[in-house]
Amino acid sequence: MDESPEYTYFTFPVTFLKRAFININQVCSDAIIYCLFVQAHKQNDTPFKNMQSACRKLNLRSDVELMEWFDAGQKLFNEVPLNTPKVSLKDDLIFEFMDKPKTEYEIVVFLAFAAFKSILGRNDYAKTNNDLLLARMAGCEKPITNLPYPLSNYNNRYQLDKIKGELRNNWKLKIYGKNMHGFYISFKMNLQNLIKVAETKRKKYKDFQNKYEQYEAEKLVLKELYG
């Protein structure tokens, strides 16, 4: 997926994803309304004018029932703890899943993309695992014991590898996890740099680096002492 700056991003609580298999259209609509309220709340005018300003900021139509959206956004905002992890998605992706019918698998891939985005936050890369991936896909902050249906059907290596492959091929995901617990992910770094980050964080690399630094220090000291 393109990351060019002309897009508007909607940032909303990952808990909204819990309703994705019930009504993905409503999830996307709630994300927009939530963002409108948050943006309007930053303004210092009447609620109606604040919502008009928010619509302009987010490139949305303002000829709608703005005060109904304000009330709905306030309700959504009040239902979510402030420290809930957020996910930030481009407007075209939100509109696509709000306006066009999607298969179950398409929704699953969307959830995986959103889950990885929530795990990354503002970071260029992150290390994660399948348990947290599935939890965030289910709209939860932390790993859970029982995944809801139909997400539970995708909790196996074949399906997870298939989902990651789809994200690599069509959503610009970079992923690396050779011979390690969990794996590293990024949508901003190229694969070579991601591998470099992952490998330099290994204990084996750090042990080697420590030994090398000790060797270099000993060599300098011995040279000073004995010439």
Tab-separated table of N, CA and C in Angstrom, residues 107-201:
chain	number	residue	atom	x	y	z
A	107	ILE	N	-11.213	-9.383	4.807
A	107	ILE	CA	-11.322	-8.737	6.120
A	107	ILE	C	-10.194	-9.202	7.029
A	108	VAL	N	-9.862	-10.479	6.970
A	108	VAL	CA	-8.767	-11.014	7.776
A	108	VAL	C	-7.450	-10.322	7.434
A	109	VAL	N	-7.173	-10.153	6.156
A	109	VAL	CA	-5.936	-9.483	5.735
A	109	VAL	C	-5.947	-8.024	6.193
A	110	PHE	N	-7.085	-7.366	6.061
A	110	PHE	CA	-7.232	-5.991	6.555
A	110	PHE	C	-6.925	-5.927	8.051
A	111	LEU	N	-7.451	-6.871	8.810
A	111	LEU	CA	-7.218	-6.898	10.252
A	111	LEU	C	-5.751	-7.128	10.574
A	112	ALA	N	-5.091	-7.990	9.799
A	112	ALA	CA	-3.670	-8.246	10.036
A	112	ALA	C	-2.855	-6.988	9.757
A	113	PHE	N	-3.188	-6.287	8.685
A	113	PHE	CA	-2.510	-5.032	8.369
A	113	PHE	C	-2.709	-4.024	9.490
A	114	ALA	N	-3.953	-3.877	9.941
A	114	ALA	CA	-4.251	-2.944	11.028
A	114	ALA	C	-3.542	-3.358	12.314
A	115	ALA	N	-3.495	-4.669	12.569
A	115	ALA	CA	-2.817	-5.170	13.767
A	115	ALA	C	-1.338	-4.813	13.757
A	116	PHE	N	-0.679	-5.051	12.639
A	116	PHE	CA	0.741	-4.699	12.534
A	116	PHE	C	0.945	-3.197	12.687
A	117	LYS	N	0.043	-2.408	12.111
A	117	LYS	CA	0.146	-0.956	12.248
A	117	LYS	C	0.029	-0.537	13.714
A	118	SER	N	-0.853	-1.183	14.441
A	118	SER	CA	-1.022	-0.836	15.856
A	118	SER	C	0.197	-1.247	16.676
A	119	ILE	N	0.834	-2.341	16.297
A	119	ILE	CA	2.030	-2.808	16.995
A	119	ILE	C	3.210	-1.868	16.719
A	120	LEU	N	3.312	-1.404	15.489
A	120	LEU	CA	4.393	-0.505	15.112
A	120	LEU	C	4.224	0.893	15.702
A	121	GLY	N	2.987	1.393	15.724
A	121	GLY	CA	2.777	2.760	16.163
A	121	GLY	C	3.548	3.721	15.270
A	122	ARG	N	4.359	4.574	15.866
A	122	ARG	CA	5.168	5.526	15.103
A	122	ARG	C	6.570	4.997	14.801
A	123	ASN	N	6.859	3.776	15.230
A	123	ASN	CA	8.196	3.215	15.057
A	123	ASN	C	8.415	2.707	13.635
A	124	ASP	N	9.657	2.721	13.203
A	124	ASP	CA	9.994	2.202	11.876
A	124	ASP	C	9.938	0.686	11.828
A	125	TYR	N	10.179	0.047	12.963
A	125	TYR	CA	10.144	-1.414	13.020
A	125	TYR	C	9.743	-1.848	14.418
A	126	ALA	N	9.386	-3.099	14.544
A	126	ALA	CA	9.048	-3.664	15.846
A	126	ALA	C	9.254	-5.170	15.804
A	127	LYS	N	9.516	-5.755	16.962
A	127	LYS	CA	9.538	-7.202	17.077
A	127	LYS	C	8.232	-7.646	17.716
A	128	THR	N	7.607	-8.667	17.151
A	128	THR	CA	6.339	-9.133	17.675
A	128	THR	C	6.247	-10.645	17.506
A	129	ASN	N	5.051	-11.196	17.678
A	129	ASN	CA	4.835	-12.630	17.535
A	129	ASN	C	3.401	-12.884	17.096
A	130	ASN	N	3.105	-14.128	16.782
A	130	ASN	CA	1.773	-14.465	16.275
A	130	ASN	C	0.681	-14.257	17.310
A	131	ASP	N	0.997	-14.476	18.582
A	131	ASP	CA	-0.021	-14.304	19.622
A	131	ASP	C	-0.506	-12.863	19.691
A	132	LEU	N	0.437	-11.909	19.645
A	132	LEU	CA	0.032	-10.501	19.693
A	132	LEU	C	-0.635	-10.087	18.392
A	133	LEU	N	-0.135	-10.604	17.270
A	133	LEU	CA	-0.771	-10.315	15.984
A	133	LEU	C	-2.241	-10.706	16.012
A	134	LEU	N	-2.532	-11.917	16.423
A	134	LEU	CA	-3.919	-12.407	16.454
A	134	LEU	C	-4.761	-11.630	17.460
A	135	ALA	N	-4.165	-11.277	18.592
A	135	ALA	CA	-4.904	-10.517	19.601
A	135	ALA	C	-5.315	-9.155	19.054
A	136	ARG	N	-4.379	-8.475	18.401
A	136	ARG	CA	-4.707	-7.162	17.845
A	136	ARG	C	-5.721	-7.294	16.711
A	137	MET	N	-5.635	-8.363	15.940
A	137	MET	CA	-6.643	-8.604	14.906
A	137	MET	C	-8.026	-8.770	15.519
A	138	ALA	N	-8.060	-9.304	16.730
A	138	ALA	CA	-9.325	-9.489	17.442
A	138	ALA	C	-9.756	-8.233	18.186
A	139	GLY	N	-8.938	-7.167	18.095
A	139	GLY	CA	-9.281	-5.916	18.764
A	139	GLY	C	-8.889	-5.869	20.219
A	140	CYS	N	-7.930	-6.700	20.603
A	140	CYS	CA	-7.485	-6.754	21.997
A	140	CYS	C	-6.072	-6.196	22.121
A	141	GLU	N	-5.753	-5.678	23.297
A	141	GLU	CA	-4.434	-5.083	23.516
A	141	GLU	C	-3.356	-6.134	23.683
A	142	LYS	N	-3.689	-7.217	24.398
A	142	LYS	CA	-2.698	-8.235	24.742
A	142	LYS	C	-3.173	-9.606	24.264
A	143	PRO	N	-2.264	-10.578	24.177
A	143	PRO	CA	-2.660	-11.933	23.765
A	143	PRO	C	-3.789	-12.477	24.614
A	144	ILE	N	-4.678	-13.209	23.972
A	144	ILE	CA	-5.840	-13.773	24.649
A	144	ILE	C	-5.861	-15.289	24.452
A	145	THR	N	-6.608	-15.964	25.317
A	145	THR	CA	-6.664	-17.427	25.283
A	145	THR	C	-7.575	-17.934	24.178
A	146	ASN	N	-8.769	-17.348	24.085
A	146	ASN	CA	-9.759	-17.824	23.122
A	146	ASN	C	-10.047	-16.760	22.076
A	147	LEU	N	-9.662	-17.048	20.839
A	147	LEU	CA	-9.935	-16.126	19.750
A	147	LEU	C	-11.384	-16.271	19.294
A	148	PRO	N	-12.014	-15.187	18.928
A	148	PRO	CA	-13.405	-15.267	18.467
A	148	PRO	C	-13.490	-15.915	17.082
A	149	TYR	N	-14.639	-16.481	16.789
A	149	TYR	CA	-14.912	-17.029	15.459
A	149	TYR	C	-15.247	-15.859	14.531
A	150	PRO	N	-14.804	-15.857	13.290
A	150	PRO	CA	-14.055	-16.905	12.587
A	150	PRO	C	-12.531	-16.740	12.647
A	151	LEU	N	-12.057	-15.769	13.420
A	151	LEU	CA	-10.615	-15.544	13.488
A	151	LEU	C	-9.879	-16.768	14.002
A	152	SER	N	-10.529	-17.544	14.849
A	152	SER	CA	-9.908	-18.748	15.398
A	152	SER	C	-9.520	-19.747	14.312
A	153	ASN	N	-10.193	-19.695	13.179
A	153	ASN	CA	-9.871	-20.607	12.077
A	153	ASN	C	-8.520	-20.293	11.425
A	154	TYR	N	-7.995	-19.118	11.699
A	154	TYR	CA	-6.740	-18.693	11.075
A	154	TYR	C	-5.556	-18.817	12.024
A	155	ASN	N	-5.783	-19.419	13.165
A	155	ASN	CA	-4.723	-19.581	14.162
A	155	ASN	C	-3.946	-20.868	13.915
A	156	ASN	N	-3.276	-20.922	12.783
A	156	ASN	CA	-2.397	-22.048	12.470
A	156	ASN	C	-1.315	-21.546	11.514
A	157	ARG	N	-0.235	-22.300	11.435
A	157	ARG	CA	0.922	-21.830	10.678
A	157	ARG	C	0.598	-21.584	9.215
A	158	TYR	N	-0.167	-22.488	8.600
A	158	TYR	CA	-0.479	-22.343	7.181
A	158	TYR	C	-1.209	-21.030	6.903
A	159	GLN	N	-2.256	-20.764	7.674
A	159	GLN	CA	-3.048	-19.562	7.440
A	159	GLN	C	-2.266	-18.291	7.761
A	160	LEU	N	-1.500	-18.325	8.852
A	160	LEU	CA	-0.732	-17.136	9.223
A	160	LEU	C	0.353	-16.837	8.189
A	161	ASP	N	1.016	-17.884	7.687
A	161	ASP	CA	2.016	-17.680	6.636
A	161	ASP	C	1.367	-17.124	5.364
A	162	LYS	N	0.171	-17.593	5.077
A	162	LYS	CA	-0.557	-17.117	3.897
A	162	LYS	C	-0.907	-15.628	4.041
A	163	ILE	N	-1.360	-15.243	5.223
A	163	ILE	CA	-1.712	-13.842	5.480
A	163	ILE	C	-0.478	-12.950	5.382
A	164	LYS	N	0.615	-13.389	6.002
A	164	LYS	CA	1.856	-12.608	5.940
A	164	LYS	C	2.358	-12.498	4.506
A	165	GLY	N	2.213	-13.581	3.737
A	165	GLY	CA	2.617	-13.549	2.343
A	165	GLY	C	1.810	-12.536	1.547
A	166	GLU	N	0.515	-12.479	1.813
A	166	GLU	CA	-0.342	-11.488	1.140
A	166	GLU	C	0.090	-10.067	1.490
A	167	LEU	N	0.416	-9.845	2.747
A	167	LEU	CA	0.861	-8.512	3.171
A	167	LEU	C	2.220	-8.155	2.576
A	168	ARG	N	3.076	-9.147	2.443
A	168	ARG	CA	4.380	-8.894	1.808
A	168	ARG	C	4.207	-8.552	0.324
A	169	ASN	N	3.353	-9.302	-0.342
A	169	ASN	CA	3.214	-9.166	-1.788
A	169	ASN	C	2.451	-7.910	-2.203
A	170	ASN	N	1.460	-7.521	-1.416
A	170	ASN	CA	0.553	-6.462	-1.865
A	170	ASN	C	0.379	-5.285	-0.912
A	171	TRP	N	0.945	-5.400	0.299
A	171	TRP	CA	0.752	-4.316	1.274
A	171	TRP	C	2.086	-3.762	1.786
A	172	LYS	N	3.184	-4.124	1.143
A	172	LYS	CA	4.519	-3.599	1.429
A	172	LYS	C	5.064	-3.970	2.813
A	173	LEU	N	4.592	-5.052	3.378
A	173	LEU	CA	5.152	-5.525	4.645
A	173	LEU	C	6.530	-6.130	4.429
A	174	LYS	N	7.459	-5.782	5.289
A	174	LYS	CA	8.762	-6.441	5.366
A	174	LYS	C	8.778	-7.208	6.682
A	175	ILE	N	9.192	-8.462	6.622
A	175	ILE	CA	9.151	-9.309	7.810
A	175	ILE	C	10.371	-10.225	7.825
A	176	TYR	N	10.928	-10.431	9.024
A	176	TYR	CA	12.108	-11.293	9.152
A	176	TYR	C	12.091	-11.947	10.525
A	177	GLY	N	12.299	-13.269	10.539
A	177	GLY	CA	12.297	-13.971	11.814
A	177	GLY	C	13.062	-15.279	11.777
A	178	LYS	N	14.186	-15.314	11.055
A	178	LYS	CA	14.947	-16.550	10.902
A	178	LYS	C	15.596	-16.969	12.215
A	179	ASN	N	15.300	-18.197	12.632
A	179	ASN	CA	15.910	-18.795	13.829
A	179	ASN	C	15.796	-17.903	15.068
A	180	MET	N	14.599	-17.386	15.306
A	180	MET	CA	14.382	-16.571	16.502
A	180	MET	C	12.937	-16.712	16.966
A	181	HIS	N	12.712	-16.392	18.232
A	181	HIS	CA	11.351	-16.359	18.761
A	181	HIS	C	10.698	-15.058	18.298
A	182	GLY	N	9.554	-15.159	17.643
A	182	GLY	CA	8.908	-13.980	17.110
A	182	GLY	C	9.535	-13.549	15.799
A	183	PHE	N	9.243	-12.325	15.385
A	183	PHE	CA	9.750	-11.823	14.114
A	183	PHE	C	9.706	-10.297	14.117
A	184	TYR	N	10.500	-9.709	13.236
A	184	TYR	CA	10.556	-8.260	13.085
A	184	TYR	C	9.702	-7.840	11.897
A	185	ILE	N	9.061	-6.669	12.016
A	185	ILE	CA	8.197	-6.174	10.948
A	185	ILE	C	8.481	-4.696	10.674
A	186	SER	N	8.198	-4.277	9.452
A	186	SER	CA	8.305	-2.871	9.093
A	186	SER	C	7.534	-2.621	7.802
A	187	PHE	N	6.975	-1.424	7.687
A	187	PHE	CA	6.408	-0.965	6.424
A	187	PHE	C	7.240	0.167	5.837
A	188	LYS	N	8.248	0.622	6.571
A	188	LYS	CA	9.062	1.760	6.140
A	188	LYS	C	10.468	1.351	5.698
A	189	MET	N	11.053	0.367	6.368
A	189	MET	CA	12.411	-0.048	6.056
A	189	MET	C	12.423	-1.069	4.928
A	190	ASN	N	13.553	-1.128	4.205
A	190	ASN	CA	13.684	-2.216	3.244
A	190	ASN	C	14.112	-3.482	3.983
A	191	LEU	N	14.009	-4.607	3.306
A	191	LEU	CA	14.247	-5.885	3.963
A	191	LEU	C	15.686	-6.006	4.460
A	192	GLN	N	16.628	-5.518	3.684
A	192	GLN	CA	18.032	-5.615	4.076
A	192	GLN	C	18.295	-4.889	5.399
A	193	ASN	N	17.754	-3.695	5.544
A	193	ASN	CA	17.956	-2.947	6.780
A	193	ASN	C	17.216	-3.578	7.952
A	194	LEU	N	16.061	-4.166	7.685
A	194	LEU	CA	15.321	-4.834	8.749
A	194	LEU	C	16.093	-6.049	9.250
A	195	ILE	N	16.666	-6.820	8.319
A	195	ILE	CA	17.476	-7.980	8.706
A	195	ILE	C	18.681	-7.528	9.525
A	196	LYS	N	19.292	-6.430	9.111
A	196	LYS	CA	20.451	-5.919	9.845
A	196	LYS	C	20.077	-5.561	11.279
A	197	VAL	N	18.941	-4.899	11.447
A	197	VAL	CA	18.469	-4.556	12.793
A	197	VAL	C	18.243	-5.813	13.617
A	198	ALA	N	17.548	-6.776	13.025
A	198	ALA	CA	17.227	-8.010	13.748
A	198	ALA	C	18.482	-8.762	14.167
A	199	GLU	N	19.425	-8.885	13.254
A	199	GLU	CA	20.631	-9.658	13.542
A	199	GLU	C	21.525	-8.960	14.571
A	200	THR	N	21.577	-7.630	14.540
A	200	THR	CA	22.420	-6.914	15.506
A	200	THR	C	21.832	-6.943	16.910
A	201	LYS	N	20.580	-7.307	17.031
A	201	LYS	CA	19.959	-7.400	18.347
A	201	LYS	C	20.032	-8.809	18.943
